[in-house]
Coordinates of N, CA, C and O in Angstrom, one line a residue:
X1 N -157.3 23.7 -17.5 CA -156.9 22.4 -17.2 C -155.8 21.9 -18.2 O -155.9 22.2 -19.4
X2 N -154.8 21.2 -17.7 CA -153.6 20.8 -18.5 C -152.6 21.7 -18.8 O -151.6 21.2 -19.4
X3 N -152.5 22.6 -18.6 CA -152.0 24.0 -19.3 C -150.7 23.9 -19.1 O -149.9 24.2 -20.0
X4 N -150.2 23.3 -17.6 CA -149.0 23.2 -16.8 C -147.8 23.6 -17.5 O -147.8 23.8 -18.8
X5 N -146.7 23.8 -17.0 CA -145.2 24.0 -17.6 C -145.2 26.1 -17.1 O -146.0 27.0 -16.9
X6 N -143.8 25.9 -17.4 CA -143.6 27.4 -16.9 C -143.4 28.3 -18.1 O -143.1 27.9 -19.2
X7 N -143.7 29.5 -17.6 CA -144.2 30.0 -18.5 C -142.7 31.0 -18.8 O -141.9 31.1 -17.9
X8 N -142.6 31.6 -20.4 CA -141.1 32.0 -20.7 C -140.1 31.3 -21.2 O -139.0 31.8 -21.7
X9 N -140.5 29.6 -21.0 CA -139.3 28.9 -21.7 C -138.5 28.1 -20.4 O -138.0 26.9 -20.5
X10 N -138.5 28.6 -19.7 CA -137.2 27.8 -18.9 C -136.1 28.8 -18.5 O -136.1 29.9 -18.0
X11 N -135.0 28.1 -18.9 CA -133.6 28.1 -18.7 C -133.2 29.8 -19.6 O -133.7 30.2 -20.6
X12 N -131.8 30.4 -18.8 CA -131.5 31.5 -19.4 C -130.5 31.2 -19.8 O -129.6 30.4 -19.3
X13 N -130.6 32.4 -21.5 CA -129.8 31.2 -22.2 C -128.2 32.9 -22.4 O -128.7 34.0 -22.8
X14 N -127.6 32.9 -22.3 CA -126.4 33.9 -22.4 C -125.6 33.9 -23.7 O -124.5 34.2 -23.4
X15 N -125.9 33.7 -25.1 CA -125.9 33.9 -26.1 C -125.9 34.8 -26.9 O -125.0 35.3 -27.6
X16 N -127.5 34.9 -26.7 CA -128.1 36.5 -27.3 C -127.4 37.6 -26.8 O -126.7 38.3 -27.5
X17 N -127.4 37.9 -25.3 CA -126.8 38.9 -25.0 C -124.9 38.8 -25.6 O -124.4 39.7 -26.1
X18 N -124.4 37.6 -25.4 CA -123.1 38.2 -25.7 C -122.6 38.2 -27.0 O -121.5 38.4 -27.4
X19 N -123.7 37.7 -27.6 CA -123.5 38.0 -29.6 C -123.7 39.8 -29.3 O -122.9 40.6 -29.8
X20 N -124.9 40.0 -28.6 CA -124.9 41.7 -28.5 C -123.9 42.3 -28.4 O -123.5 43.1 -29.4
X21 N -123.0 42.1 -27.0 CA -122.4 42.8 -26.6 C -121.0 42.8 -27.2 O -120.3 43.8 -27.0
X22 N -120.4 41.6 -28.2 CA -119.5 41.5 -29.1 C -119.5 41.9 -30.3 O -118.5 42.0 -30.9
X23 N -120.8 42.3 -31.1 CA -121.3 42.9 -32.2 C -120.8 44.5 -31.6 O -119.9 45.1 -32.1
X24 N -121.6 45.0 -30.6 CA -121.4 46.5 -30.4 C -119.6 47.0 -30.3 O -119.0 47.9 -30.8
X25 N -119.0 45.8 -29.2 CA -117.4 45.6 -29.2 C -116.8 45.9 -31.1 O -116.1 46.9 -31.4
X26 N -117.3 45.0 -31.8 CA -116.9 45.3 -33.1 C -116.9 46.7 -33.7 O -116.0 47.2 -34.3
X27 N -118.3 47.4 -33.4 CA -118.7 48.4 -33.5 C -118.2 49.5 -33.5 O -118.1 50.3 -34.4
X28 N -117.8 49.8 -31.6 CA -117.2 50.8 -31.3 C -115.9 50.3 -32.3 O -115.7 51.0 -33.3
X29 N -115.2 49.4 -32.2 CA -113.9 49.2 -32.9 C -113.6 50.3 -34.1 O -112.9 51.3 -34.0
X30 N -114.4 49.7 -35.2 CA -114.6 50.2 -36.4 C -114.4 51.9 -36.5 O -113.6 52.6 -37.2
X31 N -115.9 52.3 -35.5 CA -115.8 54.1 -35.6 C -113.8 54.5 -34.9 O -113.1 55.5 -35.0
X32 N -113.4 53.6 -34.4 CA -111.9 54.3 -33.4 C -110.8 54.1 -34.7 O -110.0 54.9 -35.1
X33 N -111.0 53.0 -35.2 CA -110.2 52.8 -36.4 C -110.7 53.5 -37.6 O -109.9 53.6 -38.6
X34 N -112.1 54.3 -37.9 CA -112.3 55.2 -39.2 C -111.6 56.8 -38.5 O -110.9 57.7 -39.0
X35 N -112.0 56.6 -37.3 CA -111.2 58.1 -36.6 C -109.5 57.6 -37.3 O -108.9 57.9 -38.3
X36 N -109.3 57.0 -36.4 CA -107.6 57.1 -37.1 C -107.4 56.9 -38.4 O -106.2 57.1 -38.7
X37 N -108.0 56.7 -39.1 CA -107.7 56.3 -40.6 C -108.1 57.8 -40.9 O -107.5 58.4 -41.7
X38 N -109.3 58.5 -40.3 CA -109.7 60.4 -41.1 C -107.9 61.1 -40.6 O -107.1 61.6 -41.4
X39 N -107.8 60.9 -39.1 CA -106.8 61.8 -38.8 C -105.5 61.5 -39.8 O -104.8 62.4 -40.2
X40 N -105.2 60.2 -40.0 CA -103.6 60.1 -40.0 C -103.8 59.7 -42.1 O -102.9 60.2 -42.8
X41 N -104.4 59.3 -42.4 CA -104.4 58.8 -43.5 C -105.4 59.4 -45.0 O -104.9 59.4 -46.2
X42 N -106.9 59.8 -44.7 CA -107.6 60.7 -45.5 C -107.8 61.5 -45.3 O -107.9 62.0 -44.1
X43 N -108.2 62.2 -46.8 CA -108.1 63.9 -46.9 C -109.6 64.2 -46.0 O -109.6 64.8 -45.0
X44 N -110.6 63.7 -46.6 CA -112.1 63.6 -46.7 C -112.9 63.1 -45.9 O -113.6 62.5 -46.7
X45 N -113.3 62.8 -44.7 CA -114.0 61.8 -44.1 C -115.1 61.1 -44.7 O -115.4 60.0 -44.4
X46 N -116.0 62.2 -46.0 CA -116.7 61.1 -46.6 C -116.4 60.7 -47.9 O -117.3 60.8 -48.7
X47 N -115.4 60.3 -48.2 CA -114.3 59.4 -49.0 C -114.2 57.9 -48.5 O -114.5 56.9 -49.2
X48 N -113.5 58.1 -46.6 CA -113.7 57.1 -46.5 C -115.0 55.8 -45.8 O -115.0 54.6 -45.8
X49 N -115.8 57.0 -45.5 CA -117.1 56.5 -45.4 C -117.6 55.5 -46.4 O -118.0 54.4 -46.2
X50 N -117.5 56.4 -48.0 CA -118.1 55.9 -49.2 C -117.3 54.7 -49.2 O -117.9 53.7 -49.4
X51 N -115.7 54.8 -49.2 CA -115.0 53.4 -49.1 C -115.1 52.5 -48.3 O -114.3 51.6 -48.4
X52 N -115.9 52.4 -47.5 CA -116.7 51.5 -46.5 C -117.8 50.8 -46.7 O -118.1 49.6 -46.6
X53 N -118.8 52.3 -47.1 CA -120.0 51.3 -47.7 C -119.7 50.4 -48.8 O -120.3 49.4 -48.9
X54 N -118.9 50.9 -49.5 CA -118.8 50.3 -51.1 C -117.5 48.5 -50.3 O -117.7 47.5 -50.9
X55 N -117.1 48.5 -49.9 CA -116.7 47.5 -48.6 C -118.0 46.7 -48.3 O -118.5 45.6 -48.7
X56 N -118.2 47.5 -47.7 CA -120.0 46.7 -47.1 C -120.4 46.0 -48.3 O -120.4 44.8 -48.1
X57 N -120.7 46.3 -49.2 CA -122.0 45.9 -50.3 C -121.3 44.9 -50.8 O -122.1 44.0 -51.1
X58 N -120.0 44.7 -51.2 CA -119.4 43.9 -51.7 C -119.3 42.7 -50.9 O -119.3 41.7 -51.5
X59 N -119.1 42.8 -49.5 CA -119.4 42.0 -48.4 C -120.2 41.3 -48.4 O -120.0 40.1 -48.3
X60 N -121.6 42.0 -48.3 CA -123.2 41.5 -48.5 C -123.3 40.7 -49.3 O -123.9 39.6 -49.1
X61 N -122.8 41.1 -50.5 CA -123.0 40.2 -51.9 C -122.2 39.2 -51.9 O -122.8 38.2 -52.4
X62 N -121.2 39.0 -51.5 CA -120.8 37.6 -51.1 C -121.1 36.9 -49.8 O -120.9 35.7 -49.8
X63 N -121.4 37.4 -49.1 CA -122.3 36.7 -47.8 C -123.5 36.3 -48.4 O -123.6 35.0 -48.3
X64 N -124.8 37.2 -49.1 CA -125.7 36.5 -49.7 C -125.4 35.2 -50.7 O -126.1 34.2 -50.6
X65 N -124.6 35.3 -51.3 CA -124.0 34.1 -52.7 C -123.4 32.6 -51.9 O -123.3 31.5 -52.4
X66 N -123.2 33.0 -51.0 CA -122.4 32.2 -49.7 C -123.2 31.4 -49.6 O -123.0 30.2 -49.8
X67 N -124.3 31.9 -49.1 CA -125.3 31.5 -48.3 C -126.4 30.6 -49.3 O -126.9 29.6 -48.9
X68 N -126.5 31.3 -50.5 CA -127.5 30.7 -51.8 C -126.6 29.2 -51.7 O -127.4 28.2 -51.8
X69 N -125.6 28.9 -51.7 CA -125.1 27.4 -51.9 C -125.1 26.7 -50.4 O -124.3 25.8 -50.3
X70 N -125.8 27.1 -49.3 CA -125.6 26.7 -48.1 C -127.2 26.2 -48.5 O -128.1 27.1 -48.7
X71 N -127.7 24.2 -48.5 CA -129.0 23.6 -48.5 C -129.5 23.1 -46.8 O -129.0 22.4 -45.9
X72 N -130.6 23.8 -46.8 CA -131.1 23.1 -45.6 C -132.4 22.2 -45.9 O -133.1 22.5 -46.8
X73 N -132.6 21.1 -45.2 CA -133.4 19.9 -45.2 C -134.9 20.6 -44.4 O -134.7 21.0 -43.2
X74 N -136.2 20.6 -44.7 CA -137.0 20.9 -44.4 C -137.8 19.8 -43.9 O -137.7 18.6 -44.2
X75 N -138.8 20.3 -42.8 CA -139.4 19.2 -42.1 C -140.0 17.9 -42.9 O -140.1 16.8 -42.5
X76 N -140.4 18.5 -44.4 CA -141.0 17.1 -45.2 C -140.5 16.7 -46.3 O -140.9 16.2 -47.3
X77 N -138.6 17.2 -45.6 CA -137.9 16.4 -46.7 C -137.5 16.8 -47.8 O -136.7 16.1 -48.5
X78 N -137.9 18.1 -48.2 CA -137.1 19.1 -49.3 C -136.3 19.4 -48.9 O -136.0 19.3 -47.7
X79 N -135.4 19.9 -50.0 CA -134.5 21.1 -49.5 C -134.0 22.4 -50.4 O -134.0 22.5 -51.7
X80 N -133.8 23.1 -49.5 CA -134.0 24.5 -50.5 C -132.5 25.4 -50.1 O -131.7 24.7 -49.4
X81 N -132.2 26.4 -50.4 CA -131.4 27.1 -50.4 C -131.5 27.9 -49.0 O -132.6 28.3 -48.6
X82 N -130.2 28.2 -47.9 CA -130.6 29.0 -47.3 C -131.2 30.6 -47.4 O -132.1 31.2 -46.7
X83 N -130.5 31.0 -48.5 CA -130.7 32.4 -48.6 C -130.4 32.0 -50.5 O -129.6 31.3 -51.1
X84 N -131.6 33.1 -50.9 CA -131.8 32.7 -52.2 C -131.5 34.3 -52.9 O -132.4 35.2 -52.5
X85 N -130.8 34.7 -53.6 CA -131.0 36.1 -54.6 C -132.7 36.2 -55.1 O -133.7 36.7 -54.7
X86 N -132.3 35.6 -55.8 CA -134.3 35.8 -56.7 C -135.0 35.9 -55.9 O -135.5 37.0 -55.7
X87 N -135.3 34.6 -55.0 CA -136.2 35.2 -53.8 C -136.5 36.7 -53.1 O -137.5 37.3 -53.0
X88 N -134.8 37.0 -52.6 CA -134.2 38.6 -52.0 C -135.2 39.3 -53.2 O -136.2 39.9 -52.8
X89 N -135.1 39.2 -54.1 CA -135.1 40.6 -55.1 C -136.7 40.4 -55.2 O -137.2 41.5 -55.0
X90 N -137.8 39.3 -55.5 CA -138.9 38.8 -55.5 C -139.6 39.4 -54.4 O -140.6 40.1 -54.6
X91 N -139.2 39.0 -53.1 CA -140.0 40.2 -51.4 C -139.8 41.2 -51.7 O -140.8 41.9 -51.4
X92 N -138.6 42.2 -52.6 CA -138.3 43.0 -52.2 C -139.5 44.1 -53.3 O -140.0 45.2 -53.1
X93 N -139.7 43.2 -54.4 CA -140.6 43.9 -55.6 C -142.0 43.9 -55.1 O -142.7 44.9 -55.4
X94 N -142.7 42.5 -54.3 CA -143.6 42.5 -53.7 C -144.1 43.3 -52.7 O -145.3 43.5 -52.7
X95 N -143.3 43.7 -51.8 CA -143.1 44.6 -50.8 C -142.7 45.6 -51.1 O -141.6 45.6 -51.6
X96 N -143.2 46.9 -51.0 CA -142.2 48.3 -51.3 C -141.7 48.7 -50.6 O -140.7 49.2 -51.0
X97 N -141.9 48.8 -49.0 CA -141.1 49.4 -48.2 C -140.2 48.4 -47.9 O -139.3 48.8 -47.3
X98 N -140.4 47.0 -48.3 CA -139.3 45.4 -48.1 C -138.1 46.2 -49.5 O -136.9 46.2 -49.3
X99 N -138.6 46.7 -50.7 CA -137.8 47.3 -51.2 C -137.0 48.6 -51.2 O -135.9 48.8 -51.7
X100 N -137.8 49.6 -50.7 CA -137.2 50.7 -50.7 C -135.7 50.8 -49.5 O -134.8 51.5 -49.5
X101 N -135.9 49.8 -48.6 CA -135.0 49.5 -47.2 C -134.3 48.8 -48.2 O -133.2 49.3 -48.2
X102 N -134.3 48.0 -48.9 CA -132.9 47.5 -49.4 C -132.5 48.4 -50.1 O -131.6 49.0 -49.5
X103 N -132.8 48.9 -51.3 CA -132.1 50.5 -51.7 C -131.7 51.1 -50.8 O -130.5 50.7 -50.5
X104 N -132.2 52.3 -49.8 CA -131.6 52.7 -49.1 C -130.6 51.9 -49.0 O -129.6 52.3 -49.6
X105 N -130.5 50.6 -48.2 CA -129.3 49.7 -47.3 C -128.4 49.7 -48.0 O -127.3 49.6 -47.5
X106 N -128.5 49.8 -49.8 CA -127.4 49.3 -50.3 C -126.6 51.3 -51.5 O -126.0 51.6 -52.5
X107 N -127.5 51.9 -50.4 CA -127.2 53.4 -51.5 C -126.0 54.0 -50.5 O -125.5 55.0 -50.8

């Protein structure tokens, strides 16, 4: 009794899917442009792999630092950091497999 309303939410929302489908767009992008960059420009293909990840991490690390100065207001009126380093590194010691996936992610 009372339970009423539908079940799922409602309304379809077309967001999720096309953040999907423009992330993967990005995606293929990237592998068509490391192809042309192996054929026309390096010797090594994992040269510029490594020059990519080392791209990536540098990226991360300023997207996380970005984000540590981005405050959000909490339901009782605090406010805290979106995304905190100490914290990151704090789950990640607490957690082992929360840590060994960020190694990996960043090796």
């Amino acid at each position: 009794e009372g339970k009423g309303g539908k079940k799922g939410g409602g309304e379809f929302n077309l967001m999720g899917p096309l953040m999907l489908t423009l992330s993967e767009l990005f995606h293929a992008m990237m592998l068509i442009l490391q192809e042309i960059s192996v054929r026309r420009y390096w010797n090594d293909p994992l040269e510029l792999l490594s020059a990519s990840a080392v791209i990536g991490v540098v990226l991360t690390l300023f997207a996380m630092r970005k984000a540590s100065q981005v405050w959000v207001t909490t339901l009782d009126g605090s406010s805290h950091p979106v995304s905190d380093m100490p914290d990151a590194v704090l789950m990640c010691l607490n957690n082992p497999v929360l840590g060994l996936t960020m190694i990996l992610h960043l090796i």
